[in-house]
XYZ file of C-alpha atoms in Angstrom:
133
model
C -1.452 -8.775 -2.703
C -0.672 -9.920 0.894
C 2.905 -11.212 1.237
C 2.644 -12.093 4.914
C 0.985 -11.350 8.248
C 2.569 -11.277 11.568
C 1.413 -10.745 15.178
C 3.114 -10.594 18.518
C 2.216 -10.175 22.172
C 4.771 -9.172 24.640
C 4.683 -9.348 28.383
C 5.918 -5.939 29.592
C 7.085 -7.469 32.905
C 9.589 -9.658 30.929
C 10.966 -6.608 29.239
C 11.313 -4.863 32.606
C 13.189 -7.994 33.971
C 15.525 -7.891 31.031
C 16.172 -4.187 31.623
C 16.784 -4.782 35.240
C 19.245 -7.516 34.410
C 21.022 -6.079 31.417
C 20.389 -2.343 31.562
C 20.846 -0.116 28.508
C 22.726 -3.049 26.731
C 19.202 -4.760 26.336
C 17.682 -1.523 24.812
C 20.682 -1.041 22.576
C 20.223 -4.476 21.210
C 16.517 -3.911 20.265
C 16.304 -0.325 19.394
C 17.676 1.815 16.432
C 19.607 4.905 17.260
C 16.567 7.188 16.895
C 14.342 4.854 18.979
C 17.089 4.676 21.638
C 17.157 8.433 22.060
C 13.226 8.498 22.347
C 13.360 5.594 24.780
C 15.989 7.483 27.030
C 13.915 10.620 26.964
C 10.671 8.793 27.878
C 12.363 6.835 30.522
C 13.664 9.858 32.260
C 10.183 11.432 32.450
C 8.195 8.417 33.261
C 10.074 5.084 33.726
C 6.950 2.858 33.237
C 6.258 4.666 29.876
C 9.786 3.939 28.717
C 9.416 0.291 29.445
C 6.144 0.049 27.602
C 7.827 1.919 24.607
C 10.585 -0.687 24.530
C 7.908 -3.450 24.670
C 5.914 -2.132 21.928
C 9.009 -1.867 19.649
C 10.060 -5.387 20.520
C 6.579 -6.625 19.688
C 6.271 -4.643 16.455
C 9.660 -5.890 15.248
C 8.741 -9.405 16.068
C 5.474 -9.157 14.185
C 7.239 -7.522 11.199
C 9.869 -10.239 11.065
C 7.065 -12.939 11.059
C 5.184 -11.088 8.265
C 8.325 -11.017 5.968
C 8.870 -14.617 6.744
C 12.418 -14.321 8.030
C 12.063 -14.279 11.785
C 15.214 -12.926 13.366
C 17.662 -13.902 10.687
C 19.509 -11.967 8.089
C 18.816 -9.521 6.588
C 16.262 -8.859 9.548
C 17.976 -7.574 12.597
C 16.468 -5.570 15.548
C 18.439 -2.398 14.758
C 17.916 -2.367 10.935
C 14.053 -2.205 11.593
C 12.709 0.947 13.160
C 9.219 1.856 14.278
C 8.542 5.543 13.699
C 5.510 7.796 13.681
C 3.854 9.385 10.683
C 2.919 13.027 11.160
C -0.668 11.728 11.994
C 0.813 9.740 14.866
C 0.309 6.341 13.118
C 3.124 3.968 13.492
C 5.242 3.069 10.453
C 8.152 0.654 9.718
C 11.347 2.409 8.555
C 14.144 0.043 7.308
C 17.839 0.534 7.077
C 20.872 -1.041 5.281
C 20.631 -4.493 3.847
C 17.139 -5.167 5.238
C 15.868 -1.988 3.297
C 17.647 -3.224 0.183
C 16.129 -6.639 0.449
C 12.617 -5.291 1.143
C 12.820 -2.757 -1.697
C 14.014 -5.389 -4.153
C 10.869 -7.414 -3.386
C 8.708 -4.416 -3.775
C 7.121 -4.795 -0.437
C 5.221 -2.439 1.823
C 4.408 -2.775 5.457
C 1.403 -1.778 7.687
C 1.933 -1.973 11.447
C -0.356 -1.544 14.441
C 0.919 -1.410 18.058
C -1.009 -1.186 21.342
C 0.015 -1.623 24.960
C -1.687 -1.913 28.346
C -0.177 -2.259 31.807
C 1.137 -5.762 31.431
C 1.204 -6.352 27.586
C 2.122 -4.935 24.341
C 0.865 -6.240 21.105
C 1.437 -5.751 17.440
C -0.035 -6.649 14.097
C 1.793 -6.301 10.804
C 0.624 -6.882 7.138
C 3.245 -6.906 4.438
C 2.084 -6.410 0.809
C 3.684 -6.930 -2.440
C 3.251 -4.958 -5.665
C 4.320 -7.741 -7.769
C 1.726 -9.973 -9.406
C 2.116 -13.717 -9.059
């Protein structure tokens, strides 16, 4: 049964402006440790790709926060929610700490889709529950 649905669109130019203004501090606020390492590596090879990576993670976490109905309030935080890849390359949500405990206690599962173009990143998230009403 669907627990919640969330969507988000992010202007990549706003992410770039935040990076220009705040540098790595902005990325450290948004990204988990693993995501931060990936972002640094991508940014070193191709800066625009690094910016789009950060924009897709920002968008995916916003969509997820909407789907679980919390927005950006505890236990939902940027760094406790990670967007990883399955072996197939499909994106997946990986949770940590108190957010994972909260999510697991509710017996939820999440499905995430992310996309980006030159100026925009967008995400769509569906969260399901195994509990019957």
